[in-house]
C-alpha positions as a printed Julia matrix, in Angstrom:
339×3 Matrix{Float64}:
   9.41  -26.93  -18.13
  11.79  -24.24  -16.84
  12.44  -23.72  -13.14
  10.4   -20.51  -13.32
   7.42  -22.32  -14.87
   7.63  -25.09  -12.27
   7.74  -22.54   -9.44
   4.81  -20.45  -10.68
   2.72  -23.55  -11.4
   3.38  -24.88   -7.9
   2.57  -21.57   -6.17
  -0.71  -21.17   -8.03
  -1.72  -24.83   -7.6
  -1.03  -24.87   -3.86
  -2.84  -21.57   -3.33
  -5.88  -22.7    -5.27
  -6.02  -25.95   -3.28
  -5.95  -24.06    0.05
  -8.62  -21.63   -1.05
 -10.86  -24.35   -2.47
 -10.88  -25.95    0.96
 -11.99  -22.65    2.54
 -15.13  -22.23    0.36
 -14.93  -18.6    -0.7
 -17.74  -16.08   -1.25
 -17.03  -15.87   -4.99
 -14.2   -16.08   -7.53
 -13.25  -12.43   -6.94
 -12.11  -13.44   -3.46
  -9.41  -15.75   -4.81
  -5.75  -14.8    -4.75
  -4.8   -13.23   -8.05
  -1.71  -13.99  -10.11
  -0.71  -11.82  -13.06
   2.37  -13.62  -14.33
   4.66  -13.04  -17.28
   6.13  -15.89  -19.31
   9.47  -15.49  -17.56
  11.03  -14.06  -14.39
  10.85  -10.27  -14.37
  13.02   -7.4   -13.17
  10.38   -6.58  -10.55
   7.59   -8.53   -8.89
   4.78   -6.77   -7.03
   3.23   -8.26   -3.9
   0.05   -6.42   -2.92
  -2.03   -6.85    0.27
  -5.67   -5.8     0.03
  -7.45   -3.87    2.78
  -9.07   -5.11    5.98
 -12.28   -7.12    5.24
 -11.73   -6.65    1.46
 -10.53   -9.07   -1.24
  -7.75   -9.24   -3.89
 -10.14   -7.73   -6.46
  -9.42   -4.37   -4.8
  -5.88   -4.38   -6.21
  -6.65   -5.54   -9.73
  -6.55   -2.1   -11.43
  -3.08   -1.26  -10.12
  -2.02   -4.89  -10.49
  -2.95   -4.85  -14.17
  -1.08   -1.55  -14.64
   2.15   -3.02  -13.26
   1.59   -6.23  -15.22
   1.26   -4.2   -18.43
   4.53   -2.48  -17.48
   6.19   -5.91  -17.64
   6.19   -6.95  -13.99
   4.84  -10.02  -12.24
   2.03   -9.31   -9.78
   0.72  -11.4    -6.88
  -2.3   -10.37   -4.78
  -2.93  -13.0    -2.08
  -6.12  -13.32   -0.07
  -5.45  -12.24    3.51
  -6.04  -14.8     6.3
  -9.67  -15.16    7.38
 -10.94  -13.04    4.48
 -13.36  -13.8     1.66
 -14.9   -16.87    3.27
 -18.54  -17.67    2.49
 -20.98  -17.55    5.38
 -24.02  -15.85    6.89
 -21.97  -13.33    8.85
 -23.47  -10.85   11.32
 -23.05   -9.64   14.9
 -24.0   -13.03   16.32
 -21.81  -14.86   13.82
 -18.95  -12.52   12.78
 -16.53  -13.39    9.95
 -13.45  -15.41   11.03
 -10.92  -12.55   10.92
  -7.65  -13.08   12.83
  -7.22  -11.33   16.16
  -3.45  -11.8    16.48
  -0.69   -9.86   14.69
   1.34  -13.05   14.35
  -1.15  -14.53   11.86
  -0.76  -11.66    9.42
   2.97  -11.31    9.97
   3.66  -14.98    9.24
   1.43  -14.68    6.19
   3.4   -11.65    4.96
   6.74  -13.36    5.47
   5.51  -16.47    3.65
   4.44  -14.53    0.57
   7.57  -12.38    0.57
   9.6   -15.58    0.36
   7.38  -17.01   -2.36
   7.57  -14.04   -4.72
  11.35  -13.67   -4.55
  11.6   -16.42   -7.14
   9.39  -14.44   -9.53
  11.43  -11.25   -9.89
  14.85   -9.74   -9.29
  13.43   -6.99   -7.05
  10.37   -7.2    -4.81
   7.88   -4.34   -4.59
   5.34   -4.68   -1.79
   2.24   -2.62   -1.2
  -1.06   -2.53    0.59
  -4.11   -0.5     1.53
  -5.11    0.34    5.1
  -4.53   -2.81    7.17
  -2.74   -4.38    4.22
  -0.54   -1.28    4.13
   0.23   -1.66    7.83
   1.39   -5.21    7.11
   3.56   -3.92    4.24
   5.1    -1.31    6.56
   5.91   -4.03    9.1
   7.64   -6.06    6.38
   9.6    -2.99    5.26
  11.12   -2.87    8.76
  11.33   -6.63    9.31
  12.94   -7.51    5.95
  14.36   -4.23    4.58
  17.07   -5.85    2.48
  14.58   -8.15    0.71
  12.35   -5.29   -0.48
  13.11   -2.86   -3.31
  10.16   -0.52   -2.68
   7.09   -0.41   -0.41
   3.88    1.37   -1.45
   1.9     2.28    1.67
  -1.59    3.4     0.66
  -3.37    5.0     3.64
  -1.67    2.83    6.29
  -3.87    2.23    9.32
  -1.84    3.21   12.38
  -4.81    4.6    14.29
  -8.09    6.31   13.48
  -8.49   10.04   12.89
 -11.29   10.04   15.48
 -10.27    9.56   19.12
 -13.68    8.13   20.04
 -13.35    5.5    17.32
  -9.86    4.71   18.61
 -11.32    4.15   22.07
 -14.05    1.88   20.7
 -11.56   -0.16   18.68
  -9.28   -0.62   21.69
 -11.88   -1.34   24.35
 -15.26   -2.52   23.07
 -15.8    -5.94   21.42
 -18.73   -4.68   19.35
 -19.71   -5.61   15.81
 -19.4    -2.82   13.22
 -21.07   -2.79    9.83
 -19.55   -0.77    6.98
 -21.52    2.14    5.53
 -20.82    2.19    1.81
 -21.17    5.51   -0.03
 -23.99    5.69   -2.57
 -22.85    4.42   -5.96
 -19.79    2.65   -4.56
 -19.27   -1.03   -3.89
 -17.61   -2.78   -0.98
 -15.42   -5.82   -1.57
 -15.53   -8.62    0.96
 -17.25   -8.63    4.35
 -19.98   -6.16    5.33
 -18.82   -6.0     8.94
 -16.42   -7.16   11.64
 -15.85   -7.26   15.4
 -13.55   -4.57   16.8
 -10.82   -6.92   18.12
 -10.15   -7.93   14.5
  -9.42   -4.3    13.59
  -7.45   -3.71   16.78
  -4.79   -6.09   15.41
  -3.79   -3.48   12.84
  -3.97   -0.57   15.27
  -1.65   -2.44   17.64
   0.66   -3.33   14.76
   0.65    0.29   13.63
   1.56    1.6    17.06
   4.33   -1.0    17.31
   5.65    0.21   13.94
   5.7     3.85   15.07
   7.78    2.9    18.1
  10.02    0.42   16.31
  10.99    2.76   13.48
  12.48    5.2    16.0
  15.14    2.69   17.0
  15.53    0.69   13.78
  18.8     0.79   11.86
  17.33    0.04    8.42
  14.1     0.22    6.42
  13.12   -0.5     2.86
  12.35    2.6     0.76
   8.68    3.46    1.39
   6.18    5.76   -0.3
   3.3     6.75    1.99
   0.3     7.82   -0.12
  -2.61    9.44    1.7
  -5.58   11.7     1.06
  -6.67   14.85    2.86
 -10.26   13.57    2.46
  -9.54   10.3     4.28
 -11.55   10.2     7.51
 -10.48    6.69    8.48
  -6.81    7.19    9.38
  -4.73    9.73   11.29
  -2.69   11.52    8.62
  -0.52   13.11   11.33
   0.71    9.67   12.32
   1.38    8.82    8.68
   3.55   11.95    8.5
   5.25   10.93   11.74
   6.0     7.52   10.22
   7.46    9.16    7.11
   9.67   11.5     9.13
  11.11    8.54   11.01
  11.51    6.41    7.88
  13.28    9.07    5.82
  15.98    9.32    8.49
  16.73    5.65    7.87
  16.17    5.66    4.12
  16.43    8.94    2.12
  14.54    7.42   -0.81
  11.31    7.4     1.18
   8.52    9.63   -0.19
   5.32   11.06    1.25
   2.34   12.58   -0.57
  -1.26   13.24    0.41
  -3.85   14.04   -2.26
  -5.52   17.43   -1.85
  -9.17   17.59   -0.74
 -10.14   18.88   -4.17
  -9.85   15.3    -5.46
 -12.08   13.95   -2.66
 -10.23   10.63   -2.68
 -11.69    8.28   -0.04
  -9.87    5.87    2.24
 -10.56    3.03   -0.22
  -8.52    4.71   -2.93
  -7.55    1.78   -5.14
 -10.56    1.54   -7.45
 -13.22    3.62   -9.17
 -15.71    0.98   -8.08
 -15.09    1.88   -4.43
 -15.59    5.59   -5.07
 -12.24    6.99   -6.27
 -12.76    8.74   -9.59
  -9.01    9.46   -9.64
  -7.89    5.85   -9.48
  -5.49    6.45  -12.39
  -3.72    9.24  -10.49
  -3.07    6.88   -7.59
  -1.62    4.34  -10.0
   0.52    6.97  -11.76
   2.16    8.28   -8.57
   2.8     4.71   -7.44
   4.5     3.89  -10.73
   6.53    7.09  -10.49
   8.0     5.84   -7.23
   8.62    2.24   -8.23
  10.28    3.21  -11.51
  12.37    6.09  -10.11
  15.51    6.03   -8.0
  15.66    9.47   -6.41
  15.17   11.01   -2.99
  12.17   13.17   -2.1
  14.56   16.13   -1.81
  15.55   15.58   -5.45
  11.86   15.41   -6.44
  11.26   18.75   -4.74
  14.25   20.31   -6.51
  12.93   19.17   -9.89
   9.49   20.53   -8.98
  10.91   23.9    -7.89
  12.88   24.39  -11.1
   9.91   23.35  -13.25
   7.42   25.59  -11.46
   9.51   28.68  -10.81
  12.38   28.64  -13.27
  10.36   27.66  -16.33
  12.51   24.66  -17.2
  11.18   21.41  -18.62
  11.38   18.25  -16.56
  13.65   16.61  -19.12
  16.08   19.55  -19.08
  16.27   19.61  -15.28
  16.73   15.87  -15.02
  19.53   16.0   -17.56
  21.26   18.92  -15.76
  21.07   17.07  -12.43
  22.38   13.84  -13.98
  19.2    11.92  -13.14
  18.11   10.84  -16.61
  18.35    7.11  -15.93
  16.8     7.45  -12.47
  13.54    9.26  -13.16
  10.33    7.63  -14.42
   8.05    9.39  -16.95
   5.17    9.32  -14.43
   7.14   11.56  -12.06
   5.87   14.6   -13.98
   2.32   13.67  -13.0
   3.23   13.61   -9.31
   5.1    16.92   -9.59
   2.04   18.55  -11.18
   0.06   17.62   -8.06
   2.46   19.11   -5.51
   1.52   22.23   -3.56
   3.47   25.2    -4.94
   3.6    27.19   -1.7
   5.02   24.22    0.18
   7.72   23.71   -2.42
   8.74   27.4    -2.27
   8.81   27.48    1.51
  10.84   24.29    1.67
  13.3    25.53   -0.96
  13.85   28.87    0.78
  14.32   27.23    4.18
  17.07   25.03    2.76
  18.79   27.8     0.75
């Protein structure tokens, strides 16, 4: 067997042994490995959301796998474990940042053997962990996809409850949607990610480096504070000009759990497309806006603009999808202010 085959076999075997000892709720809770026959140019490491399971990242994982990349979606600590969980017996979710951070560092080290460049990503709490890694190990990460990072809640009362009260909260799932993983949790388990998020917002102001990050939000998301996500982007882009930020318009009604149709996002494929546009491109957000301006207001094709700007080898086909979603008035105002 090749070194690559030995490494992948060992990673999968050791992970399966650990998870077998935990006794999981079902097979969909297991860590997922979508692995090519050989080491790839890129390997994706995705962290699912708080209380959820790896199944949440299978649609985007399969899309990147079909694009020729390796994909690893590990089960977060304390998640997916079988039990009769309720307010008197809450699920065993970690209540210390260190547990998640050590977990993230472990998997970042593991996947480096599977691809030349590492792409990390996550949703909500998993996104917060990915953002922490982007600051902690910037030179080990090619791109970071931050889907609705949880830095704090959009509701100040909820923020207060999360910080102060040790109550048990049960998720309310929208009609017709499913919820992966646990039905509820105690607030101190969620406070871990809020504290990590606030630490990130302070740390990024004094950091000297960050991995390129794409923050992807939704104007319909009622679970996170989009202003803080914008604040994070503005700090990140000063460190790394290849950081991007985009929030889906309310017309799409994309919920906080944006990764799957099963969880209520009918535009799952749009989320995947804009993520692929970032991973497969190598341009700054300013260059994206320039391409968009010339397409929208000068009548040029994307291919013609890219060629004129000398960006042919640095722009992914999916970038046109993202550009079609951008707000025209914002692009004009930005262009005029910089002219």
